[in-house]
Tab-separated table of C-alpha atoms in Angstrom:
chain	number	residue	atom	x	y	z
A	201	MET	CA	20.785	29.174	-47.499
A	202	ASN	CA	19.935	31.946	-45.055
A	203	TYR	CA	19.634	35.430	-46.545
A	204	ALA	CA	19.309	38.816	-44.829
A	205	ILE	CA	17.564	41.728	-46.539
A	206	ILE	CA	18.446	45.090	-44.982
A	207	LEU	CA	15.968	47.857	-45.809
A	208	ALA	CA	17.693	51.212	-46.320
A	209	GLY	CA	15.400	52.931	-48.772
A	210	GLY	CA	13.605	55.717	-46.918
A	211	TYR	CA	14.261	59.433	-47.128
A	212	GLY	CA	13.643	59.980	-43.403
A	213	ILE	CA	11.381	63.027	-43.739
A	214	ARG	CA	10.507	62.966	-40.025
A	215	PHE	CA	14.183	62.841	-39.076
A	216	ASN	CA	14.963	66.309	-40.479
A	217	SER	CA	18.573	65.586	-41.466
A	218	GLY	CA	18.658	67.817	-44.524
A	219	ASN	CA	19.382	65.975	-47.766
A	220	LEU	CA	20.980	62.961	-46.067
A	221	PRO	CA	18.586	60.046	-45.399
A	222	LYS	CA	18.651	59.027	-41.750
A	223	GLN	CA	19.987	55.505	-42.415
A	224	PHE	CA	23.232	57.074	-43.644
A	225	VAL	CA	23.655	59.502	-40.742
A	226	GLU	CA	26.764	58.774	-38.678
A	227	MET	CA	26.369	57.161	-35.271
A	228	THR	CA	29.546	56.863	-33.156
A	229	GLY	CA	31.828	56.721	-36.160
A	230	MET	CA	29.898	54.738	-38.789
A	231	PRO	CA	26.841	55.292	-40.980
A	232	MET	CA	23.828	53.815	-39.223
A	233	LEU	CA	23.281	51.303	-42.060
A	234	VAL	CA	26.677	49.748	-41.387
A	235	TYR	CA	25.618	48.621	-37.903
A	236	SER	CA	22.926	46.401	-39.423
A	237	MET	CA	25.384	45.164	-42.043
A	238	LYS	CA	27.879	44.242	-39.331
A	239	THR	CA	25.194	42.497	-37.266
A	240	ALA	CA	24.396	40.261	-40.234
A	241	GLU	CA	28.082	39.803	-41.075
A	242	ILE	CA	28.951	38.590	-37.570
A	243	ASN	CA	26.093	36.138	-37.127
A	244	SER	CA	27.128	32.710	-38.366
A	245	ASN	CA	23.555	31.763	-39.313
A	246	ILE	CA	23.414	34.370	-42.080
A	247	HIS	CA	25.115	33.434	-45.337
A	248	GLU	CA	24.455	36.333	-47.717
A	249	ILE	CA	23.227	39.936	-47.427
A	250	CYS	CA	21.104	42.077	-49.741
A	251	VAL	CA	20.768	45.806	-49.047
A	252	VAL	CA	17.773	47.569	-50.575
A	253	THR	CA	18.489	51.262	-50.947
A	254	LEU	CA	17.879	54.436	-52.908
A	255	GLU	CA	19.185	54.156	-56.448
A	256	GLU	CA	21.613	57.059	-56.070
A	257	TYR	CA	23.205	55.405	-53.007
A	258	ILE	CA	23.808	51.966	-54.535
A	259	PRO	CA	27.510	52.671	-55.367
A	260	GLN	CA	28.006	54.065	-51.848
A	261	VAL	CA	26.555	50.934	-50.247
A	262	TRP	CA	28.981	48.756	-52.217
A	263	ALA	CA	31.823	51.072	-51.135
A	264	TRP	CA	30.827	50.840	-47.466
A	265	GLY	CA	30.633	47.075	-47.748
A	266	LYS	CA	34.207	46.950	-48.987
A	267	HIS	CA	35.500	49.547	-46.517
A	268	TYR	CA	33.942	47.905	-43.462
A	269	GLY	CA	34.728	44.325	-44.458
A	270	ILE	CA	31.170	43.132	-45.111
A	271	SER	CA	32.117	40.023	-47.067
A	272	LYS	CA	28.542	38.652	-47.055
A	273	LEU	CA	27.211	41.628	-49.032
A	274	LYS	CA	26.335	40.007	-52.363
A	275	TYR	CA	23.365	42.004	-53.645
A	276	VAL	CA	22.200	45.635	-53.617
A	277	ALA	CA	18.681	46.258	-54.907
A	278	LYS	CA	16.819	49.439	-55.752
A	279	ALA	CA	14.254	50.632	-53.199
A	280	GLY	CA	10.614	50.843	-54.177
A	281	VAL	CA	8.048	53.561	-53.580
A	282	MET	CA	6.585	51.882	-50.486
A	283	ARG	CA	8.107	49.584	-47.893
A	284	PHE	CA	6.403	46.504	-49.329
A	285	ASP	CA	7.831	47.396	-52.757
A	286	SER	CA	11.335	47.517	-51.292
A	287	VAL	CA	10.929	44.163	-49.553
A	288	TYR	CA	9.653	42.617	-52.782
A	289	ASN	CA	12.559	44.065	-54.767
A	290	GLY	CA	14.957	42.537	-52.237
A	291	VAL	CA	13.159	39.196	-52.380
A	292	CYS	CA	13.352	39.167	-56.187
A	293	ALA	CA	17.073	40.011	-56.101
A	294	LEU	CA	17.878	36.799	-54.230
A	295	PRO	CA	18.665	33.516	-56.028
A	296	ALA	CA	16.811	31.757	-53.226
A	297	LYS	CA	14.954	28.450	-53.170
A	298	GLU	CA	11.531	27.866	-51.623
A	299	ASP	CA	12.919	26.405	-48.399
A	300	ASP	CA	15.674	28.977	-47.913
A	301	THR	CA	15.119	31.597	-45.205
A	302	THR	CA	14.928	35.367	-45.505
A	303	MET	CA	15.489	37.674	-42.546
A	304	ILE	CA	14.213	41.233	-42.996
A	305	MET	CA	16.210	43.823	-41.095
A	306	THR	CA	16.122	47.601	-41.090
A	307	ALA	CA	18.998	50.048	-41.357
A	308	VAL	CA	17.523	52.255	-38.630
A	309	CYS	CA	17.682	49.747	-35.743
A	310	PRO	CA	21.443	49.812	-35.087
A	311	LEU	CA	21.324	48.095	-31.674
A	312	LEU	CA	20.012	44.677	-32.702
A	313	SER	CA	21.486	41.928	-30.543
A	314	GLN	CA	23.133	38.752	-31.792
A	315	GLN	CA	21.014	36.819	-29.309
A	316	THR	CA	17.793	38.014	-30.953
A	317	VAL	CA	19.078	37.099	-34.421
A	318	SER	CA	20.123	33.641	-33.256
A	319	MET	CA	16.742	33.035	-31.580
A	320	HIS	CA	15.114	33.628	-34.968
A	321	TYR	CA	17.147	30.835	-36.503
A	322	GLU	CA	16.175	28.478	-33.712
A	323	GLN	CA	12.483	29.184	-34.283
A	324	ILE	CA	12.496	29.209	-38.102
A	325	LYS	CA	13.322	25.482	-37.915
A	326	LYS	CA	9.854	24.954	-36.401
A	327	TYR	CA	7.734	27.696	-38.002
A	328	ASP	CA	7.481	29.385	-41.387
A	329	GLY	CA	7.492	32.856	-39.844
A	330	VAL	CA	9.166	34.532	-36.859
A	331	ILE	CA	8.788	38.111	-35.622
A	332	THR	CA	10.416	40.045	-32.781
A	333	VAL	CA	8.292	41.701	-30.106
A	334	VAL	CA	8.491	43.379	-26.730
A	335	LYS	CA	5.617	43.541	-24.292
A	336	ALA	CA	3.534	46.705	-24.416
A	337	THR	CA	3.986	48.821	-21.300
A	338	ASP	CA	1.003	51.119	-21.886
A	339	ALA	CA	-2.502	50.827	-23.283
A	340	ILE	CA	-2.710	51.501	-27.013
A	341	THR	CA	-5.445	53.624	-28.580
A	342	ALA	CA	-6.493	53.292	-32.227
A	343	SER	CA	-7.715	56.300	-34.202
A	344	GLU	CA	-8.933	56.348	-37.804
A	345	ASP	CA	-8.359	60.072	-38.350
A	346	GLY	CA	-5.601	60.849	-35.855
A	347	LYS	CA	-7.901	63.105	-33.851
A	348	MET	CA	-10.658	61.036	-32.299
A	349	ALA	CA	-10.160	57.815	-30.351
A	350	ASN	CA	-11.921	54.770	-31.824
A	351	GLN	CA	-10.706	51.964	-29.578
A	352	THR	CA	-8.392	51.539	-26.599
A	353	LEU	CA	-6.668	48.194	-26.131
A	354	GLN	CA	-5.272	47.213	-22.752
A	355	LYS	CA	-1.628	46.245	-22.530
A	356	GLU	CA	-1.908	42.754	-21.018
A	357	LYS	CA	-2.173	40.956	-24.377
A	358	LEU	CA	-0.427	43.528	-26.560
A	359	PHE	CA	3.088	43.395	-27.965
A	360	VAL	CA	5.091	46.007	-29.852
A	361	GLN	CA	6.742	44.596	-32.956
A	362	GLN	CA	10.439	45.213	-33.539
A	363	GLY	CA	12.825	43.991	-36.206
A	364	PRO	CA	13.903	41.633	-37.513
A	365	GLN	CA	11.364	39.324	-39.125
A	366	THR	CA	12.273	35.939	-40.644
A	367	TYR	CA	10.321	33.776	-43.091
A	368	GLN	CA	10.715	30.799	-45.337
A	369	TYR	CA	11.540	32.358	-48.698
A	370	GLY	CA	8.692	30.651	-50.539
A	371	VAL	CA	6.135	31.799	-47.957
A	372	LEU	CA	7.366	35.400	-47.981
A	373	ARG	CA	7.411	35.654	-51.760
A	374	ALA	CA	3.970	34.074	-52.089
A	375	ALA	CA	2.537	36.478	-49.490
A	376	HIS	CA	3.895	39.509	-51.317
A	377	GLU	CA	2.765	38.300	-54.726
A	378	ALA	CA	-0.738	37.584	-53.411
A	379	PHE	CA	-0.930	41.127	-52.042
A	380	ARG	CA	0.412	42.697	-55.222
A	381	SER	CA	-2.053	40.816	-57.432
A	382	ALA	CA	-5.134	41.747	-55.388
A	383	PRO	CA	-6.999	45.083	-55.298
A	384	LYS	CA	-5.383	47.276	-52.662
A	385	GLU	CA	-7.785	47.889	-49.799
A	386	LYS	CA	-5.136	49.633	-47.718
A	387	GLU	CA	-1.405	50.045	-47.453
A	388	VAL	CA	0.489	47.342	-45.599
A	389	TYR	CA	3.631	48.151	-43.670
A	390	GLU	CA	4.551	44.818	-42.090
A	391	ASP	CA	5.345	41.537	-43.799
A	392	SER	CA	3.833	39.673	-40.869
A	393	GLU	CA	0.404	41.021	-41.836
A	394	LEU	CA	0.745	39.627	-45.366
A	395	VAL	CA	1.938	36.244	-44.114
A	396	LEU	CA	-0.805	36.014	-41.479
A	397	ARG	CA	-3.404	36.775	-44.153
A	398	MET	CA	-2.346	33.531	-45.837
A	399	GLY	CA	-3.078	31.582	-42.668
A	400	VAL	CA	0.576	30.821	-42.014
A	401	PRO	CA	1.443	30.518	-38.285
A	402	VAL	CA	3.928	33.172	-37.161
A	403	THR	CA	5.709	32.762	-33.833
A	404	MET	CA	7.185	35.512	-31.671
A	405	VAL	CA	10.561	35.876	-29.968
A	406	GLU	CA	11.142	38.467	-27.284
A	407	GLY	CA	13.520	41.237	-28.290
A	408	ASP	CA	15.032	43.825	-25.999
A	409	ARG	CA	14.546	47.509	-25.377
A	410	PHE	CA	17.995	48.436	-26.646
A	411	CYS	CA	16.677	47.807	-30.164
A	412	ILE	CA	15.039	51.177	-30.698
A	413	LYS	CA	14.022	52.349	-34.146
A	414	VAL	CA	15.625	55.681	-35.043
A	415	THR	CA	12.775	57.756	-36.438
A	416	TYR	CA	13.331	61.198	-34.886
A	417	PRO	CA	16.544	63.080	-33.998
A	418	GLU	CA	16.050	62.357	-30.293
A	419	ASP	CA	16.023	58.616	-31.083
A	420	LEU	CA	19.544	58.912	-32.478
A	421	ALA	CA	20.665	60.691	-29.303
A	422	ILE	CA	19.197	57.834	-27.245
A	423	ALA	CA	20.882	55.203	-29.440
A	424	ARG	CA	24.238	56.939	-29.055
A	425	ALA	CA	23.808	57.071	-25.282
A	426	LEU	CA	22.824	53.392	-25.121
A	427	TYR	CA	25.609	52.198	-27.408
A	428	PRO	CA	28.296	51.642	-24.705
A	429	LEU	CA	25.799	49.694	-22.555
A	430	PHE	CA	24.691	47.695	-25.594
A	431	CYS	CA	28.297	46.755	-26.405
A	432	GLU	CA	28.857	45.679	-22.805
A	433	LYS	CA	25.731	43.501	-22.922
A	434	GLU	CA	26.729	41.933	-26.252
A	435	ASN	CA	30.192	41.072	-24.932
A	436	ARG	CA	28.638	39.367	-21.901
A	437	TRP	CA	26.312	37.210	-23.985
A	438	GLU	CA	27.453	33.579	-23.920
A	439	GLY	CA	27.048	33.262	-27.689
A	440	ALA	CA	29.096	36.352	-28.492
A	441	PRO	CA	31.604	35.837	-31.321
C-alpha cells in the first residue's frame, strides 16, 4: 500500500495572511491545500491520503475532500507543535505495514508535477528513501547566528531539497521514534536527516523549478503566474492522466 501524508499544520506567520493559515489561502479558485490533495488523488501510485492539519480545521479538510472529489482521503490527523511532530502524528494515523511506502507532501507546494511523483515510485522499488532536489544555482553560506558568515559552500555539489519525500513506512517510523527517544541536540526539520542518521541510503530525483514553496506573499503571486504554464507542461507530459 502506498500512502501520502500531506502536511497542512502551520500557521504561516511569515505569510502575513491575517488569521487564515497560508495553506488554506485561495490560489486560482481553490484553497492551496487542495492542489496537493488533487496531485495525490490523480496519481495512480498513491492509494490513500492522510492530511495532517490544525485541529480546528479538521472538519473543513473533510468537507474540502468531499467537495473536490478526493476519494483517497481516508485519514485526517492533528498537527503537532513542530514539523517532526506532525509527520509522526500522520505516520501513526496510518494502518501501514513495514514494507508499505509513505510519501510526505506539503500543502504549500501547489505546483508539484505528476512526473516527479511517479519518479519517486520508480526509485522506492530500489531504495528505502527518496527525496526531490534541484541543483543549487548559487553558493550557499551557513551562519550560526544569522549575522556572521561561518562557512560558504560552492554550488557545484549542492542541491536544494524540495518536496515530496518518500520512504518505506518501517524505516520512516523507526527514524522518527529513534529521534523522539533520544535527547534533543537540535531541532530537525527534514525527515531525510533522521533517515540518514540511521545509515539508510537515500537517493535523489530531480524536481523542477515550478515546484516553489509558498512561504511569503510574493511566492503566492509567482505560483499564480506560473500556474497556466505548469498546466500546459503537465498536459504535455507523456504520463499525464
